[in-house]
Tab-separated table of N, CA and C in Angstrom:
chain	number	residue	atom	x	y	z
A	69	PRO	N	48.053	-15.049	-29.022
A	69	PRO	CA	47.527	-15.011	-30.424
A	69	PRO	C	46.434	-13.750	-30.423
A	70	SER	N	45.706	-13.529	-29.514
A	70	SER	CA	44.680	-12.432	-29.468
A	70	SER	C	45.412	-11.091	-29.485
A	71	LEU	N	46.595	-11.037	-28.833
A	71	LEU	CA	47.427	-9.790	-28.805
A	71	LEU	C	47.790	-9.492	-30.242
A	72	LEU	N	48.318	-10.487	-30.948
A	72	LEU	CA	48.830	-10.283	-32.302
A	72	LEU	C	47.653	-9.877	-33.169
A	73	ASP	N	46.426	-10.259	-32.952
A	73	ASP	CA	45.305	-9.974	-33.749
A	73	ASP	C	44.915	-8.444	-33.389
A	74	ASN	N	45.066	-8.129	-32.114
A	74	ASN	CA	44.839	-6.731	-31.727
A	74	ASN	C	45.757	-5.679	-32.377
A	75	VAL	N	47.033	-6.102	-32.483
A	75	VAL	CA	48.027	-5.167	-33.151
A	75	VAL	C	47.746	-5.074	-34.649
A	76	THR	N	47.350	-6.128	-35.244
A	76	THR	CA	46.928	-6.092	-36.664
A	76	THR	C	45.695	-5.279	-36.913
A	77	LEU	N	44.651	-5.394	-35.994
A	77	LEU	CA	43.578	-4.712	-36.139
A	77	LEU	C	43.790	-3.109	-35.907
A	78	ALA	N	44.656	-2.762	-34.925
A	78	ALA	CA	45.034	-1.453	-34.627
A	78	ALA	C	45.512	-0.886	-35.849
A	79	GLY	N	46.373	-1.556	-36.666
A	79	GLY	CA	46.977	-1.018	-37.817
A	79	GLY	C	45.943	-0.909	-38.956
A	80	ARG	N	45.432	-1.978	-39.261
A	80	ARG	CA	44.375	-2.007	-40.332
A	80	ARG	C	43.236	-0.976	-40.193
A	81	SER	N	42.728	-0.722	-38.944
A	81	SER	CA	41.599	0.197	-38.825
A	81	SER	C	42.146	1.568	-38.910
A	82	ARG	N	43.378	1.754	-38.807
A	82	ARG	CA	43.991	3.245	-38.982
A	82	ARG	C	44.462	3.363	-40.364
A	83	GLY	N	44.229	2.513	-41.309
A	83	GLY	CA	44.506	2.713	-42.669
A	83	GLY	C	45.969	2.190	-43.153
A	84	LEU	N	46.649	1.347	-42.299
A	84	LEU	CA	47.827	0.768	-42.520
A	84	LEU	C	47.768	-0.516	-43.368
A	85	ASP	N	48.705	-0.722	-44.228
A	85	ASP	CA	48.792	-2.060	-45.028
A	85	ASP	C	50.017	-2.755	-44.398
A	86	PHE	N	49.833	-3.950	-44.003
A	86	PHE	CA	50.890	-4.770	-43.459
A	86	PHE	C	51.628	-5.578	-44.563
A	87	GLU	N	52.900	-5.297	-44.669
A	87	GLU	CA	53.640	-6.091	-45.675
A	87	GLU	C	54.406	-7.276	-45.005
A	88	LEU	N	54.593	-7.065	-43.706
A	88	LEU	CA	55.343	-8.187	-42.899
A	88	LEU	C	54.797	-8.213	-41.551
A	89	PHE	N	54.494	-9.294	-41.070
A	89	PHE	CA	54.078	-9.597	-39.675
A	89	PHE	C	54.714	-10.896	-39.411
A	90	GLN	N	55.922	-10.839	-38.766
A	90	GLN	CA	56.748	-12.071	-38.517
A	90	GLN	C	57.130	-12.245	-36.989
A	91	PRO	N	56.509	-13.136	-36.390
A	91	PRO	CA	56.918	-13.535	-34.868
A	91	PRO	C	58.196	-14.127	-35.080
A	92	THR	N	59.155	-13.822	-34.219
A	92	THR	CA	60.622	-14.236	-34.317
A	92	THR	C	60.939	-15.272	-33.196
A	93	GLY	N	60.075	-15.606	-32.320
A	93	GLY	CA	60.362	-16.476	-31.301
A	93	GLY	C	60.612	-15.875	-29.936
A	94	GLU	N	60.373	-16.527	-28.853
A	94	GLU	CA	60.540	-16.063	-27.490
A	94	GLU	C	61.966	-15.796	-27.189
A	95	VAL	N	62.351	-14.845	-26.352
A	95	VAL	CA	63.644	-14.784	-25.744
A	95	VAL	C	63.422	-14.728	-24.233
A	96	ASN	N	63.990	-15.672	-23.518
A	96	ASN	CA	63.759	-15.745	-22.189
A	96	ASN	C	64.788	-14.889	-21.397
A	97	LYS	N	64.366	-14.124	-20.502
A	97	LYS	CA	65.209	-13.263	-19.586
A	97	LYS	C	65.075	-13.967	-18.192
A	98	ASN	N	65.404	-13.082	-17.123
A	98	ASN	CA	65.498	-13.584	-15.847
A	98	ASN	C	64.196	-14.273	-15.302
A	99	PHE	N	63.135	-13.439	-15.323
A	99	PHE	CA	61.864	-13.810	-14.878
A	99	PHE	C	60.630	-13.590	-15.805
A	100	TYR	N	61.101	-13.189	-17.105
A	100	TYR	CA	60.082	-12.962	-18.119
A	100	TYR	C	60.609	-13.418	-19.485
A	101	ALA	N	59.682	-13.467	-20.455
A	101	ALA	CA	60.155	-13.715	-21.783
A	101	ALA	C	59.616	-12.579	-22.725
A	102	GLU	N	60.550	-12.133	-23.641
A	102	GLU	CA	60.150	-11.260	-24.666
A	102	GLU	C	59.606	-11.888	-25.827
A	103	ILE	N	58.522	-11.376	-26.409
A	103	ILE	CA	57.863	-12.101	-27.635
A	103	ILE	C	57.930	-11.016	-28.764
A	104	PRO	N	59.025	-11.005	-29.526
A	104	PRO	CA	59.163	-9.942	-30.616
A	104	PRO	C	58.384	-10.442	-31.869
A	105	VAL	N	57.954	-9.299	-32.522
A	105	VAL	CA	57.280	-9.484	-33.824
A	105	VAL	C	57.774	-8.402	-34.743
A	106	LYS	N	58.403	-8.815	-35.849
A	106	LYS	CA	58.950	-7.949	-36.814
A	106	LYS	C	57.732	-7.370	-37.743
A	107	LEU	N	57.608	-6.081	-37.929
A	107	LEU	CA	56.566	-5.499	-38.624
A	107	LEU	C	57.210	-4.632	-39.781
A	108	LYS	N	56.316	-4.653	-40.807
A	108	LYS	CA	56.566	-3.603	-41.862
A	108	LYS	C	55.258	-3.160	-42.342
A	109	VAL	N	54.927	-1.850	-42.189
A	109	VAL	CA	53.620	-1.280	-42.514
A	109	VAL	C	53.772	-0.087	-43.454
A	110	VAL	N	52.708	0.152	-44.198
A	110	VAL	CA	52.771	1.181	-45.122
A	110	VAL	C	51.582	2.029	-44.955
A	111	GLY	N	51.802	3.341	-44.858
A	111	GLY	CA	50.687	4.314	-44.620
A	111	GLY	C	51.123	5.731	-44.614
A	112	THR	N	50.273	6.652	-44.266
A	112	THR	CA	50.631	8.018	-43.984
A	112	THR	C	51.292	8.229	-42.597
A	113	TYR	N	51.826	9.408	-42.528
A	113	TYR	CA	52.457	9.846	-41.310
A	113	TYR	C	51.462	9.708	-40.195
A	114	ASN	N	50.273	10.292	-40.471
A	114	ASN	CA	49.233	10.242	-39.471
A	114	ASN	C	48.701	8.878	-39.127
A	115	ASP	N	48.589	8.072	-40.227
A	115	ASP	CA	48.301	6.545	-39.868
A	115	ASP	C	49.224	5.860	-39.034
A	116	ILE	N	50.457	6.145	-39.154
A	116	ILE	CA	51.502	5.461	-38.494
A	116	ILE	C	51.466	6.094	-36.898
A	117	GLY	N	51.281	7.356	-36.864
A	117	GLY	CA	51.116	7.938	-35.524
A	117	GLY	C	49.916	7.423	-34.711
A	118	ARG	N	48.881	7.275	-35.336
A	118	ARG	CA	47.614	6.802	-34.607
A	118	ARG	C	47.749	5.325	-34.346
A	119	PHE	N	48.466	4.570	-35.182
A	119	PHE	CA	48.770	3.148	-34.904
A	119	PHE	C	49.668	3.002	-33.627
A	120	SER	N	50.744	3.895	-33.585
A	120	SER	CA	51.663	3.698	-32.485
A	120	SER	C	50.958	4.161	-31.123
A	121	ALA	N	50.106	5.217	-31.262
A	121	ALA	CA	49.369	5.536	-30.041
A	121	ALA	C	48.319	4.469	-29.513
A	122	ALA	N	47.751	3.688	-30.497
A	122	ALA	CA	46.841	2.633	-30.253
A	122	ALA	C	47.561	1.531	-29.534
A	123	VAL	N	48.822	1.205	-30.063
A	123	VAL	CA	49.598	0.152	-29.385
A	123	VAL	C	49.995	0.530	-28.038
A	124	ALA	N	50.490	1.802	-27.847
A	124	ALA	CA	50.803	2.270	-26.536
A	124	ALA	C	49.570	2.239	-25.581
A	125	ALA	N	48.422	2.369	-25.939
A	125	ALA	CA	47.241	2.391	-25.074
A	125	ALA	C	46.650	1.003	-24.849
A	126	MET	N	47.195	-0.128	-25.385
A	126	MET	CA	46.768	-1.524	-25.177
A	126	MET	C	46.946	-1.771	-23.730
A	127	PRO	N	46.089	-2.598	-23.101
A	127	PRO	CA	46.154	-3.093	-21.809
A	127	PRO	C	47.428	-3.831	-21.542
A	128	ARG	N	47.977	-4.639	-22.475
A	128	ARG	CA	49.165	-5.478	-22.289
A	128	ARG	C	50.333	-4.658	-22.767
A	129	ILE	N	51.457	-4.656	-22.136
A	129	ILE	CA	52.547	-3.915	-22.496
A	129	ILE	C	53.106	-4.431	-23.799
A	130	VAL	N	53.296	-3.504	-24.777
A	130	VAL	CA	53.820	-3.675	-26.127
A	130	VAL	C	54.812	-2.504	-26.336
A	131	THR	N	56.112	-2.746	-26.599
A	131	THR	CA	56.950	-1.806	-26.943
A	131	THR	C	57.265	-1.880	-28.456
A	132	ILE	N	57.554	-0.613	-29.117
A	132	ILE	CA	57.999	-0.655	-30.470
A	132	ILE	C	59.458	-0.099	-30.529
A	133	ASN	N	60.290	-1.050	-31.013
A	133	ASN	CA	61.775	-0.705	-31.087
A	133	ASN	C	62.245	-0.914	-32.510
A	134	ASN	N	63.462	-0.430	-32.629
A	134	ASN	CA	64.256	-0.588	-33.968
A	134	ASN	C	63.418	0.072	-35.096
A	135	ILE	N	62.955	1.270	-34.917
A	135	ILE	CA	62.040	1.843	-35.792
A	135	ILE	C	62.859	2.401	-36.968
A	136	ASP	N	62.381	2.204	-38.212
A	136	ASP	CA	62.937	2.835	-39.473
A	136	ASP	C	61.799	3.153	-40.329
A	137	ILE	N	61.723	4.463	-40.533
A	137	ILE	CA	60.582	5.117	-41.355
A	137	ILE	C	61.328	5.726	-42.607
A	138	ALA	N	60.735	5.240	-43.725
A	138	ALA	CA	61.321	5.918	-45.077
A	138	ALA	C	60.084	6.181	-45.913
A	139	ARG	N	60.313	7.098	-46.883
A	139	ARG	CA	59.317	7.399	-47.834
A	139	ARG	C	59.347	6.391	-48.987
A	140	MET	N	58.071	6.078	-49.380
A	140	MET	CA	57.903	5.234	-50.558
A	140	MET	C	58.309	5.971	-51.730
A	141	PRO	N	58.835	5.329	-52.702
A	141	PRO	CA	59.131	6.086	-54.068
A	141	PRO	C	57.902	6.745	-54.599
A	142	ASP	N	58.058	7.904	-55.098
A	142	ASP	CA	56.902	8.646	-55.720
A	142	ASP	C	56.326	7.818	-56.875
A	143	ALA	N	55.041	7.590	-56.925
A	143	ALA	CA	54.419	6.888	-58.124
A	143	ALA	C	53.855	7.921	-59.083
A	144	GLY	N	54.728	8.638	-59.793
A	144	GLY	CA	54.206	9.515	-60.983
A	144	GLY	C	53.650	10.731	-60.463
A	145	ALA	N	53.968	11.263	-59.169
A	145	ALA	CA	53.477	12.567	-58.801
A	145	ALA	C	54.075	13.599	-59.636
A	146	THR	N	53.265	14.538	-60.061
A	146	THR	CA	53.836	15.623	-60.973
A	146	THR	C	54.137	16.924	-60.280
A	147	SER	N	53.537	17.150	-59.078
A	147	SER	CA	53.910	18.323	-58.346
A	147	SER	C	54.159	18.196	-56.971
A	148	ALA	N	54.959	18.987	-56.295
A	148	ALA	CA	55.392	18.829	-54.910
A	148	ALA	C	54.144	18.761	-53.948
A	149	ALA	N	53.000	19.607	-54.293
A	149	ALA	CA	51.890	19.544	-53.465
A	149	ALA	C	51.277	18.204	-53.492
A	150	LYS	N	51.090	17.701	-54.702
A	150	LYS	CA	50.488	16.304	-55.033
A	150	LYS	C	51.188	15.282	-54.323
A	151	ALA	N	52.600	15.163	-54.471
A	151	ALA	CA	53.268	14.293	-53.874
A	151	ALA	C	53.211	14.318	-52.279
A	152	GLN	N	53.172	15.517	-51.698
A	152	GLN	CA	53.063	15.653	-50.322
A	152	GLN	C	51.746	15.077	-49.839
A	153	ALA	N	50.664	15.416	-50.616
A	153	ALA	CA	49.347	14.944	-50.192
A	153	ALA	C	49.109	13.495	-50.151
A	154	VAL	N	49.735	12.832	-50.959
A	154	VAL	CA	49.570	11.300	-51.146
A	154	VAL	C	50.776	10.521	-50.719
A	155	GLN	N	51.757	11.213	-50.134
A	155	GLN	CA	53.021	10.494	-49.783
A	155	GLN	C	52.740	9.425	-48.761
A	156	LYS	N	53.187	8.210	-49.187
A	156	LYS	CA	53.108	7.121	-48.133
A	156	LYS	C	54.528	6.825	-47.506
A	157	LEU	N	54.463	6.355	-46.323
A	157	LEU	CA	55.773	6.088	-45.626
A	157	LEU	C	55.711	4.576	-45.347
A	158	VAL	N	56.903	4.013	-45.190
A	158	VAL	CA	57.133	2.566	-44.910
A	158	VAL	C	57.728	2.586	-43.474
A	159	MET	N	57.155	1.886	-42.597
A	159	MET	CA	57.797	1.703	-41.172
A	159	MET	C	58.177	0.327	-40.993
A	160	GLN	N	59.382	0.005	-40.657
A	160	GLN	CA	59.856	-1.269	-40.314
A	160	GLN	C	60.179	-1.118	-38.786
A	161	CYS	N	59.807	-2.113	-37.945
A	161	CYS	CA	60.051	-2.012	-36.538
A	161	CYS	C	59.868	-3.426	-35.881
A	162	THR	N	60.142	-3.511	-34.696
A	162	THR	CA	59.931	-4.692	-33.954
A	162	THR	C	59.030	-4.343	-32.883
A	163	ALA	N	57.895	-4.998	-32.738
A	163	ALA	CA	56.929	-4.940	-31.615
A	163	ALA	C	57.193	-5.918	-30.664
A	164	THR	N	57.319	-5.614	-29.359
A	164	THR	CA	57.766	-6.667	-28.479
A	164	THR	C	56.672	-6.577	-27.247
A	165	THR	N	56.178	-7.832	-26.860
A	165	THR	CA	55.390	-7.949	-25.671
A	165	THR	C	56.035	-8.897	-24.797
A	166	TYR	N	55.554	-9.049	-23.572
A	166	TYR	CA	56.336	-9.651	-22.514
A	166	TYR	C	55.414	-10.709	-21.831
A	167	ARG	N	55.919	-11.837	-21.371
A	167	ARG	CA	55.184	-12.814	-20.687
A	167	ARG	C	56.028	-13.198	-19.368
A	168	TYR	N	55.344	-13.314	-18.256
A	168	TYR	CA	55.950	-13.689	-17.018
A	168	TYR	C	56.260	-15.252	-17.035
A	169	LEU	N	57.486	-15.571	-16.615
A	169	LEU	CA	57.829	-17.030	-16.513
A	169	LEU	C	57.434	-17.576	-15.035
A	170	ASP	N	56.667	-18.616	-15.017
A	170	ASP	CA	56.243	-19.159	-13.767
A	170	ASP	C	57.334	-20.043	-13.161
A	171	GLY	N	58.218	-19.506	-12.395
A	171	GLY	CA	59.240	-20.175	-11.601
A	171	GLY	C	59.849	-21.437	-12.197
A	172	GLY	N	59.328	-22.007	-13.349
A	172	GLY	CA	59.902	-23.289	-13.884
A	172	GLY	C	61.176	-22.944	-14.687
A	173	GLY	N	61.446	-21.722	-14.975
A	173	GLY	CA	62.610	-21.351	-15.780
A	173	GLY	C	63.898	-21.216	-14.976
A	174	SER	N	64.867	-20.739	-15.659
A	174	SER	CA	66.256	-20.437	-14.921
A	174	SER	C	66.224	-19.352	-13.861
A	175	ALA	N	65.286	-18.539	-13.913
A	175	ALA	CA	65.126	-17.533	-12.882
A	175	ALA	C	64.968	-18.064	-11.499
A	176	GLY	N	64.258	-19.018	-11.355
A	176	GLY	CA	64.003	-19.616	-10.014
A	176	GLY	C	65.343	-20.251	-9.447
A	177	HIS	N	66.089	-20.821	-10.344
A	177	HIS	CA	67.408	-21.380	-9.843
A	177	HIS	C	68.357	-20.469	-9.526
A	178	GLN	N	68.324	-19.261	-10.427
A	178	GLN	CA	69.319	-18.215	-10.070
A	178	GLN	C	69.083	-17.573	-8.737
A	179	SER	N	67.791	-17.383	-8.411
A	179	SER	CA	67.486	-16.691	-7.065
A	179	SER	C	67.810	-17.569	-5.992
A	180	LYS	N	67.525	-18.804	-6.062
A	180	LYS	CA	67.940	-19.765	-5.021
A	180	LYS	C	69.383	-19.789	-4.872
A	181	LYS	N	70.245	-19.856	-5.863
A	181	LYS	CA	71.623	-19.936	-5.680
A	181	LYS	C	72.116	-18.537	-5.096
A	182	GLY	N	71.582	-17.478	-5.393
A	182	GLY	CA	72.028	-16.211	-4.940
A	182	GLY	C	71.759	-16.100	-3.346
A	183	GLY	N	70.730	-16.810	-2.818
A	183	GLY	CA	70.600	-16.764	-1.425
A	183	GLY	C	71.338	-17.675	-0.583
A	184	GLN	N	72.216	-18.515	-1.199
A	184	GLN	CA	73.009	-19.560	-0.392
A	184	GLN	C	74.374	-18.922	-0.046
A	185	PRO	N	74.975	-19.296	1.028
A	185	PRO	CA	76.278	-18.904	1.377
A	185	PRO	C	77.413	-19.372	0.559
C-alpha cells in the first residue's frame, strides 16, 4: 500500500490529476508476482515526464507499460500559441511492481520436478 501512495504522491506533487488509479490483481509468475495498476493521469508534457522520472527513481522496481498519450480537447483556445501554452495531455498506462514469492507457490514445485530424473 505505501508503494501505491508513493506513486500517487509522485504524480500529484508534479502537477498531475489522477482520473483512474485501479489495482487489477496480482499475476503469479515462476518466482515472483506482478502487481499491476491501471493509471489515467492528466497534465502537461513536462508534468508527465517528471512523474515518469520519479517513478523510475523509486527504490522499488516499478515499470510503466501500455502507454497511451493523447491531447485533451481544446477548451476554447483562440490561438495556436495559447493552445500550446496550456495544452494538457492524458496518459493512460499500466504501472507494475513486483513481489518475490516465498517458495510456497508453484515455482518451488517446478524447480523440484526439474531436478528429478
